[in-house]
CSV table of C-alpha atoms in Angstrom, one decimal:
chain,number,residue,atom,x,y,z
O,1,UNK,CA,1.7,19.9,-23.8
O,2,UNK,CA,5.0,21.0,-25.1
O,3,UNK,CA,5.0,24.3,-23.4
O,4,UNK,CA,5.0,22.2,-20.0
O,5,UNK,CA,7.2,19.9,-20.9
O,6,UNK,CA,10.1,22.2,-19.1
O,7,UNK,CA,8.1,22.2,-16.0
O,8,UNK,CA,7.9,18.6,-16.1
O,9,UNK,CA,11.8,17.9,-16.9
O,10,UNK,CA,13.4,18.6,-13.2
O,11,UNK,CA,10.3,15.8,-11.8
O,12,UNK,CA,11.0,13.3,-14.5
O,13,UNK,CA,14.7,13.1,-13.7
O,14,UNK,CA,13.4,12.4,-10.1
O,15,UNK,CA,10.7,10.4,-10.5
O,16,UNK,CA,11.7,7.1,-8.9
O,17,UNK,CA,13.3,8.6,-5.9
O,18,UNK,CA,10.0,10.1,-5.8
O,19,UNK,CA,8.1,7.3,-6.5
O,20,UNK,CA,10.0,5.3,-3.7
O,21,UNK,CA,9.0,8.4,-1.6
O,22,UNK,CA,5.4,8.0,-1.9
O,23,UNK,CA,5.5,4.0,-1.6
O,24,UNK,CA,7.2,5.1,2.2
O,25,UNK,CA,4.6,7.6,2.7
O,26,UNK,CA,1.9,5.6,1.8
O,27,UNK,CA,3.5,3.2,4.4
O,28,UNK,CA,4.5,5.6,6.9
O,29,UNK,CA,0.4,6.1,6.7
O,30,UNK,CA,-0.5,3.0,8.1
O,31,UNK,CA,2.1,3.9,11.2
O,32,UNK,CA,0.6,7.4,12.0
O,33,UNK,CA,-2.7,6.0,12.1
O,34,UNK,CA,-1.7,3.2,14.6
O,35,UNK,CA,-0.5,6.4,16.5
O,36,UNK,CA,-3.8,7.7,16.7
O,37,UNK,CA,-5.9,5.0,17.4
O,38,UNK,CA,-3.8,3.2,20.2
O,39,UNK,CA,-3.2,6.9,22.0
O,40,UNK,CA,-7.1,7.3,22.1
O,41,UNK,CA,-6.8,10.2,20.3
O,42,UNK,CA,-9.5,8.9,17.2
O,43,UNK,CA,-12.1,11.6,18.1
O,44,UNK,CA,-9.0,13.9,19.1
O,45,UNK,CA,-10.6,15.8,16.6
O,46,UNK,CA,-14.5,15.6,16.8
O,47,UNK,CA,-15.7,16.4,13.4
O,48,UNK,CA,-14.7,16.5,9.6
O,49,UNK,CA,-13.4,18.1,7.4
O,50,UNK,CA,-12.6,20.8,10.2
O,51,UNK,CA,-11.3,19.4,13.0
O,52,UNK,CA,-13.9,21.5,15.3
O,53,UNK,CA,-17.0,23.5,14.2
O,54,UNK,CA,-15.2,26.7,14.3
O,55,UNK,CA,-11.4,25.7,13.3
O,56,UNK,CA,-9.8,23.7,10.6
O,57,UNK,CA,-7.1,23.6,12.8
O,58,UNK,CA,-6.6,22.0,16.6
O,59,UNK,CA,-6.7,24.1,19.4
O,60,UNK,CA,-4.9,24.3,22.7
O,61,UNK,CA,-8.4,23.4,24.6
O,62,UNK,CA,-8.0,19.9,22.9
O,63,UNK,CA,-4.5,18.9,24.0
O,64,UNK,CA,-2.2,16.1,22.6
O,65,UNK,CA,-5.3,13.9,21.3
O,66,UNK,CA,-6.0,16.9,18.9
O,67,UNK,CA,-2.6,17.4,17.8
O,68,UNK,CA,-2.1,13.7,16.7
O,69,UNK,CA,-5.1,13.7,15.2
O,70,UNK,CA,-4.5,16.7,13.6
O,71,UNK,CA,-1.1,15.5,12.4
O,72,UNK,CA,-2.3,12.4,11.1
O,73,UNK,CA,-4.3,14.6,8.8
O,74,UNK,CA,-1.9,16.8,7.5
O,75,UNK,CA,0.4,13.7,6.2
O,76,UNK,CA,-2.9,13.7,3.7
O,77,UNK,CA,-1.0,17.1,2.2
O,78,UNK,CA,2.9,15.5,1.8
O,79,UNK,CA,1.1,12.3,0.0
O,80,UNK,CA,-1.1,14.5,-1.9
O,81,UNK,CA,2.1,16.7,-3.2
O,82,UNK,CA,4.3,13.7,-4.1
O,83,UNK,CA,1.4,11.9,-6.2
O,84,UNK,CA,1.2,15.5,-8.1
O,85,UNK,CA,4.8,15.6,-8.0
O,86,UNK,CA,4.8,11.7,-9.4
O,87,UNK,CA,2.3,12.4,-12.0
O,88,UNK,CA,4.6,15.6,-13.3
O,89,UNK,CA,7.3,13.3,-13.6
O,90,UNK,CA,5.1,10.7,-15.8
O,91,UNK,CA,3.8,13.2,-18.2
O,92,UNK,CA,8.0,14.4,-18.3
O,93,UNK,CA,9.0,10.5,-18.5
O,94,UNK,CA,11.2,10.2,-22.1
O,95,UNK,CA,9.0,8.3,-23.5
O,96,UNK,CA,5.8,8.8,-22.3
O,97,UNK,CA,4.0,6.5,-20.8
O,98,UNK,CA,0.6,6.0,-20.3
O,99,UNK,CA,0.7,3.0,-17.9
O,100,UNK,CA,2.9,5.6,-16.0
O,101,UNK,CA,0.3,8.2,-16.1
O,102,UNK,CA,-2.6,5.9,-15.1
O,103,UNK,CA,-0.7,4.7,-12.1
O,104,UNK,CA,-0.3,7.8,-10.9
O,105,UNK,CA,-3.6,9.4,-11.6
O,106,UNK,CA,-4.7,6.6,-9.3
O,107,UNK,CA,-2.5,7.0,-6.6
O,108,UNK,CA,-3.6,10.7,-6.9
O,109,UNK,CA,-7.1,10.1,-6.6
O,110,UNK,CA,-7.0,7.2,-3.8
O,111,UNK,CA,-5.5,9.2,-1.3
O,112,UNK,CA,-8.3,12.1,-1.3
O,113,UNK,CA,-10.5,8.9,-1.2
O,114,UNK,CA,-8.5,7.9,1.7
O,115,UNK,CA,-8.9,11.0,3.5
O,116,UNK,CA,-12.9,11.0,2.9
O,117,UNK,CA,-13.1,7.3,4.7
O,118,UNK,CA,-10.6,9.0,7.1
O,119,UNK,CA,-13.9,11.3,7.5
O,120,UNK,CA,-16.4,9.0,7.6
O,121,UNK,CA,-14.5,7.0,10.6
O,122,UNK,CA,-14.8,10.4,12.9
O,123,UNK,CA,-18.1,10.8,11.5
O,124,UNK,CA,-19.6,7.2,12.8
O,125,UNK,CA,-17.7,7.9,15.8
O,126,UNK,CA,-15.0,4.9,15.3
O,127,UNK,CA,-17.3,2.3,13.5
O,128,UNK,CA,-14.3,-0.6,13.8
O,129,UNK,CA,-15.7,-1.8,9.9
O,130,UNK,CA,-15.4,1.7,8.7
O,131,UNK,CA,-11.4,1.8,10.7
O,132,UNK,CA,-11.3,-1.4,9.1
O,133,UNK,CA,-11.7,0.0,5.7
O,134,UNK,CA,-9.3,3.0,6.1
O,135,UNK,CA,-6.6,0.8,6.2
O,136,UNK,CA,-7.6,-1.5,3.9
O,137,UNK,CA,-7.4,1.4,1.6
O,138,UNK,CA,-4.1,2.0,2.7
O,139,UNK,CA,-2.8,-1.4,1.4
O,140,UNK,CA,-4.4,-0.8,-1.8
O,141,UNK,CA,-2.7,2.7,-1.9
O,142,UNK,CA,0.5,0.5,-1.2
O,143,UNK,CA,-0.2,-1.9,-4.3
O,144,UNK,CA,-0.7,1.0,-7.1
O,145,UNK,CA,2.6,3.4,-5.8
O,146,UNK,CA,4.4,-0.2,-5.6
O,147,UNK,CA,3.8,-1.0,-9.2
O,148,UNK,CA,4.1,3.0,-10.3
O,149,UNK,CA,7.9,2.6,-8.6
O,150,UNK,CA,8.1,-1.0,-10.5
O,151,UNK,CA,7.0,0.4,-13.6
O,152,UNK,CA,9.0,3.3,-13.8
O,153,UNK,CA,12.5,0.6,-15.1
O,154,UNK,CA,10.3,-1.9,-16.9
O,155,UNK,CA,9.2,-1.5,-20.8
O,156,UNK,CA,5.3,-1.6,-21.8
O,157,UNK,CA,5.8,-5.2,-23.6
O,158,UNK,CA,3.4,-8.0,-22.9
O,159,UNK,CA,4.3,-9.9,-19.0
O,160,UNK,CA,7.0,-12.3,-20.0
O,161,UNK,CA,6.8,-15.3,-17.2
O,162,UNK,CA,10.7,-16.3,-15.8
O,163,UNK,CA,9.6,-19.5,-14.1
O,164,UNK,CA,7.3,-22.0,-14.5
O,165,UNK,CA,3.3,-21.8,-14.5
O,166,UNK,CA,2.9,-23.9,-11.2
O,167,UNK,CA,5.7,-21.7,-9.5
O,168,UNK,CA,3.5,-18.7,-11.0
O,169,UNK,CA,0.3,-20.9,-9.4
O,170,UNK,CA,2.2,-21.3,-5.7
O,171,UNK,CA,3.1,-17.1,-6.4
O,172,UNK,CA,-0.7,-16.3,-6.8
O,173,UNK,CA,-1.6,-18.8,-3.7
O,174,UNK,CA,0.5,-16.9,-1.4
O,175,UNK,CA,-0.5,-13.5,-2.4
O,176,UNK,CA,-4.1,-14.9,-1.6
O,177,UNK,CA,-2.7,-16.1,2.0
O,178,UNK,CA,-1.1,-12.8,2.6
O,179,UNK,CA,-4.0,-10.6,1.8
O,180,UNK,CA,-6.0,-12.7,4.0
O,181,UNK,CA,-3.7,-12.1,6.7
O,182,UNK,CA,-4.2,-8.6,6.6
O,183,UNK,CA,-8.0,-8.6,6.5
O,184,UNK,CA,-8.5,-11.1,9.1
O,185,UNK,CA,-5.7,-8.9,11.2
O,186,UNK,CA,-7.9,-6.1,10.4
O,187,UNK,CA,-10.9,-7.8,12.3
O,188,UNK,CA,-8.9,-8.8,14.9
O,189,UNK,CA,-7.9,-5.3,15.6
O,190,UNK,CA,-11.5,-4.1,15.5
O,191,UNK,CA,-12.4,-7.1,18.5
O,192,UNK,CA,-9.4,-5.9,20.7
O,193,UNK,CA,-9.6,-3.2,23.3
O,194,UNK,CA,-7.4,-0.6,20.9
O,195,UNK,CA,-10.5,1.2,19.7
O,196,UNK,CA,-9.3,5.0,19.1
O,197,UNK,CA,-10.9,6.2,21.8
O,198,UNK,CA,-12.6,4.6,24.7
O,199,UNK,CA,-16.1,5.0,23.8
O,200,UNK,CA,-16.0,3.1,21.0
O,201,UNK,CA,-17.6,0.7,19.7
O,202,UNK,CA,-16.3,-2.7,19.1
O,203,UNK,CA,-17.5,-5.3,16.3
O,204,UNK,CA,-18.8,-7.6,19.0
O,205,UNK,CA,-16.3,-10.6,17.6
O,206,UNK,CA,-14.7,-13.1,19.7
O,207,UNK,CA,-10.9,-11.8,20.1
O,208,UNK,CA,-9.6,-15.1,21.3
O,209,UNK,CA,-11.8,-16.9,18.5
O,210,UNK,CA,-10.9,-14.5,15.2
O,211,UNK,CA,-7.3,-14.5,16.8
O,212,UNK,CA,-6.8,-18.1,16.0
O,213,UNK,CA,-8.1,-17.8,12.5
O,214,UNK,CA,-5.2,-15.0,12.2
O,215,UNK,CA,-2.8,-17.4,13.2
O,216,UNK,CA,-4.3,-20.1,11.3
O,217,UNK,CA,-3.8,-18.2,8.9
O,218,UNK,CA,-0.3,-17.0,9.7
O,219,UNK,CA,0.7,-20.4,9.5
O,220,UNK,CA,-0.4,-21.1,5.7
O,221,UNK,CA,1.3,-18.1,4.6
O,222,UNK,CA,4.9,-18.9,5.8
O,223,UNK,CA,4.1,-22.4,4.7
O,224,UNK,CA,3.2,-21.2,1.2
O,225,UNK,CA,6.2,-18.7,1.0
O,226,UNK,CA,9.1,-20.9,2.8
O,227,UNK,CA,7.9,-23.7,-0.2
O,228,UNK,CA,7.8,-21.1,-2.8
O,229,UNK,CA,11.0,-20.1,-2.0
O,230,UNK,CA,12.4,-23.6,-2.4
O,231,UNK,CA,10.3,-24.4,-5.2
O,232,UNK,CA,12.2,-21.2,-6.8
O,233,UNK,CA,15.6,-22.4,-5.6
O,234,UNK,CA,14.9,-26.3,-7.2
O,235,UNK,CA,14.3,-24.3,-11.4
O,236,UNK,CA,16.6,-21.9,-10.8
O,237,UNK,CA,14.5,-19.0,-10.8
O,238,UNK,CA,16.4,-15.7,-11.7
O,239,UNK,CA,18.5,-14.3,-8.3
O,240,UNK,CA,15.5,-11.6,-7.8
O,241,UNK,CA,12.8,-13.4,-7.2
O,242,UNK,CA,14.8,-15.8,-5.2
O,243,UNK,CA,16.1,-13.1,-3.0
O,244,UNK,CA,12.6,-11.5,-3.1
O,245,UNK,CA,10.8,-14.9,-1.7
O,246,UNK,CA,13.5,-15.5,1.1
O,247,UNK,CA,12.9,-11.6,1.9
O,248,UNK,CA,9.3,-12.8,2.6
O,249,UNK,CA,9.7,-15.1,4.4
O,250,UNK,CA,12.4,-13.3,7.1
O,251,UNK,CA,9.7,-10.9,7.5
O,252,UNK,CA,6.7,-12.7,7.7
O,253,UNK,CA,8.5,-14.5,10.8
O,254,UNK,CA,9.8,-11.3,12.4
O,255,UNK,CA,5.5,-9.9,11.6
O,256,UNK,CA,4.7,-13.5,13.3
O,257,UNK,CA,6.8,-13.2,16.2
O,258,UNK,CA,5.8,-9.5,16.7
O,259,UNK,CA,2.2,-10.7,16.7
O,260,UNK,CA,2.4,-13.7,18.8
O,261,UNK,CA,4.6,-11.5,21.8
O,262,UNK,CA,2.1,-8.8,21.6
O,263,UNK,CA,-0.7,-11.0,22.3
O,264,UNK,CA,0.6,-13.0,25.3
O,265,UNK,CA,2.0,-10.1,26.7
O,266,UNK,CA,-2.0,-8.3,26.3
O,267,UNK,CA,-1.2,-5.8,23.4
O,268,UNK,CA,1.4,-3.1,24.5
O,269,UNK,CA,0.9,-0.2,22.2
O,270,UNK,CA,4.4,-0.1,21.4
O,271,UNK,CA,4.1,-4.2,20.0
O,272,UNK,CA,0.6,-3.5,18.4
O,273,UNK,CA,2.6,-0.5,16.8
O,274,UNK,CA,5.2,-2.2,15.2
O,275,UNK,CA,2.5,-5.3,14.0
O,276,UNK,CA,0.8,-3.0,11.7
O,277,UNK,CA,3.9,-1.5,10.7
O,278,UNK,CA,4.7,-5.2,9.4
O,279,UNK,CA,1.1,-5.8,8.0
O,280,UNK,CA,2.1,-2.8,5.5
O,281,UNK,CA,5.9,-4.2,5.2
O,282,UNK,CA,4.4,-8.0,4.6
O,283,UNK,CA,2.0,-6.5,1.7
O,284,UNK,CA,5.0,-4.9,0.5
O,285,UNK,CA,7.5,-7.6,0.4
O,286,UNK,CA,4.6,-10.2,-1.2
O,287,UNK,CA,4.1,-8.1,-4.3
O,288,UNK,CA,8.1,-7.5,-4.3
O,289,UNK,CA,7.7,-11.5,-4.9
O,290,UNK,CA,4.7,-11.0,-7.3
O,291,UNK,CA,6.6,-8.8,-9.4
O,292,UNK,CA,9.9,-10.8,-9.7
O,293,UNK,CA,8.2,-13.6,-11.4
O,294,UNK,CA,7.9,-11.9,-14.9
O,295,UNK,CA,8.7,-8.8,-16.9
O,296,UNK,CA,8.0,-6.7,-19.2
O,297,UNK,CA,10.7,-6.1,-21.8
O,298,UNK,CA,10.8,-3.0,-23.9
O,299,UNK,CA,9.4,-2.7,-27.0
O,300,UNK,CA,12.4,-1.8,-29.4
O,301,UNK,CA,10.6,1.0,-32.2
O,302,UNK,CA,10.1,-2.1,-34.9
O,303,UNK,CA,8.1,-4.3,-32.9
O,304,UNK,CA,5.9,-1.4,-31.2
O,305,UNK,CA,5.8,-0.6,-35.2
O,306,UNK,CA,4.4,-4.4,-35.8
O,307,UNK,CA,2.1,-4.9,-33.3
O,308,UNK,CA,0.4,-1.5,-33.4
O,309,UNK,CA,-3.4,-1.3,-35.3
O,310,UNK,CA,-3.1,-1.0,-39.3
O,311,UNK,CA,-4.4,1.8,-40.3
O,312,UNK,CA,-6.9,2.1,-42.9
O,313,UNK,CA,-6.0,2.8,-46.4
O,314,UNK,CA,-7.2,6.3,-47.9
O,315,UNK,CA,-9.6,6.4,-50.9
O,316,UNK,CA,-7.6,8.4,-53.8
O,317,UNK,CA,-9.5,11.5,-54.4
């Protein structure tokens, strides 16, 4: 590994801009693929992995659906180099890491994963629970680069909690709401008319009906996060995670506003657009608000020495 460890320098002294780069990207994901599905151009192209049976490649004969479709795939390649670019920069991290390395082994191999599902959604022809899945997928992408990019400035000791265990409690509650948020938002988007292409299939729901469990649920989130941010005010929770929770909350109402004009105004694209940009930015901001109630402090060389296995003694010979 030595021989490499040259190669590896230049990414290591970039790895959290690059890190930060493929949290965006991983984002950015969720925006490209709203592109595709609310210009109709899901079956832009037809088949997978090629994008027709003779070309890898779109054609002129299949016009702008085929290029955004087309497009959307190739973003697959910029993720692709920045998690090998991210994983460089782990094995180069001073010291090494291996939580580091993990994290970005598995943001390596999710977004392959991501592009098979990707596959399997042309494949079925726009099943809305397979769509469903790709960008559930996508959030989970989100979670692992968000913690590689956390990881990168915190040490590998034990989670040290900075408030309370019911603050920790409401913290957990409202990660729960938001996550529910998304899936629910997930079925809503398969019931609504925004399908990918219009001979899709819908998942025969209710949109009126699941829209009003999203907004039910809406509801408990920003309740849960406007009292966890008092609740972090009233023990004097560090600055961070103060900030973090107030961050939250700002845009889980600009997310709720953006939800509630898009639906009384019957779903412009350009409204349902910037909705699942905020799904991806809500995720975000919720584990920003995870992560800023404990940390992990850095093992100085005497306690990594105390707390690592004893090793067993050698028989004289």
């Amino acid at each position: 590994m030595k021989f490499f460890e040259p190669l590896f320098r230049p990414f290591a002294a970039w790895l959290r801009p690059l890190a930060l780069a493929s949290l965006v990207a991983n984002v950015a994901l969720i925006v490209t693929g709203a592109a595709v599905r609310l210009t109709d151009s899901g079956l832009g192209c037809p088949t997978w992995p090629r994008c027709t049976d003779e070309s890898y490649t779109t054609t002129a004969a299949m016009g702008v659906h085929g290029v955004i479709e087309f497009g959307n795939r190739l973003l697959t390649f910029v993720l692709v180099g920045l998690a090998v670019a991210c994983f460089f920069g782990a094995l180069g991290h001073k010291p090494r890491r291996r939580s580091l390395i993990w994290l970005s082994v598995a943001v390596g191999f999710g977004i392959p994963m991501q592009g098979v599902v990707g596959g399997i959604t042309v494949l079925t022809h726009l099943n809305p629970w397979v769509v469903g899945l790709h960008f559930l997928l996508s959030i989970a992408l989100i979670t692992v680069a968000y913690a590689f990019w956390r990881r990168i400035d915190e040490g590998d000791g034990a989670p040290a909690p900075l408030v309370p265990a019911p603050i920790r409690a409401l913290g957990l509650l409202t990660t729960l709401a938001s996550l529910s948020v998304v899936a629910v938002g997930v079925i809503v988007t398969g019931s609504g008319p925004h399908s990918g292409d219009r001979g899709a299939k819908r998942n025969g729901l209710d949109p009126a009906a699941i829209s009003q469990v999203h907004a039910d649920l809406v509801f408990l989130l920003v309740g849960l996060s406007v009292a966890l941010w008092f609740a972090l005010r009233a023990v004097q929770a560090p600055p961070a995670a103060v900030r973090a929770a107030l961050t939250l909350v700002v845009v889980e109402l600009a997310q709720g506003l953006i939800g509630f004009v898009q639906y009384f105004t019957h779903l412009p694209v350009i409204l349902v657009a910037a909705h699942m940009l905020g799904a991806g930015l809500v995720w975000t901001a919720t584990l920003a608000v995870l992560w800023s109630l404990r940390e992990r402090p850095v093992l100085s060389p005497t306690a990594a020495a105390t707390t690592a296995p004893a090793q067993e003694p050698v028989p004289a010979a």
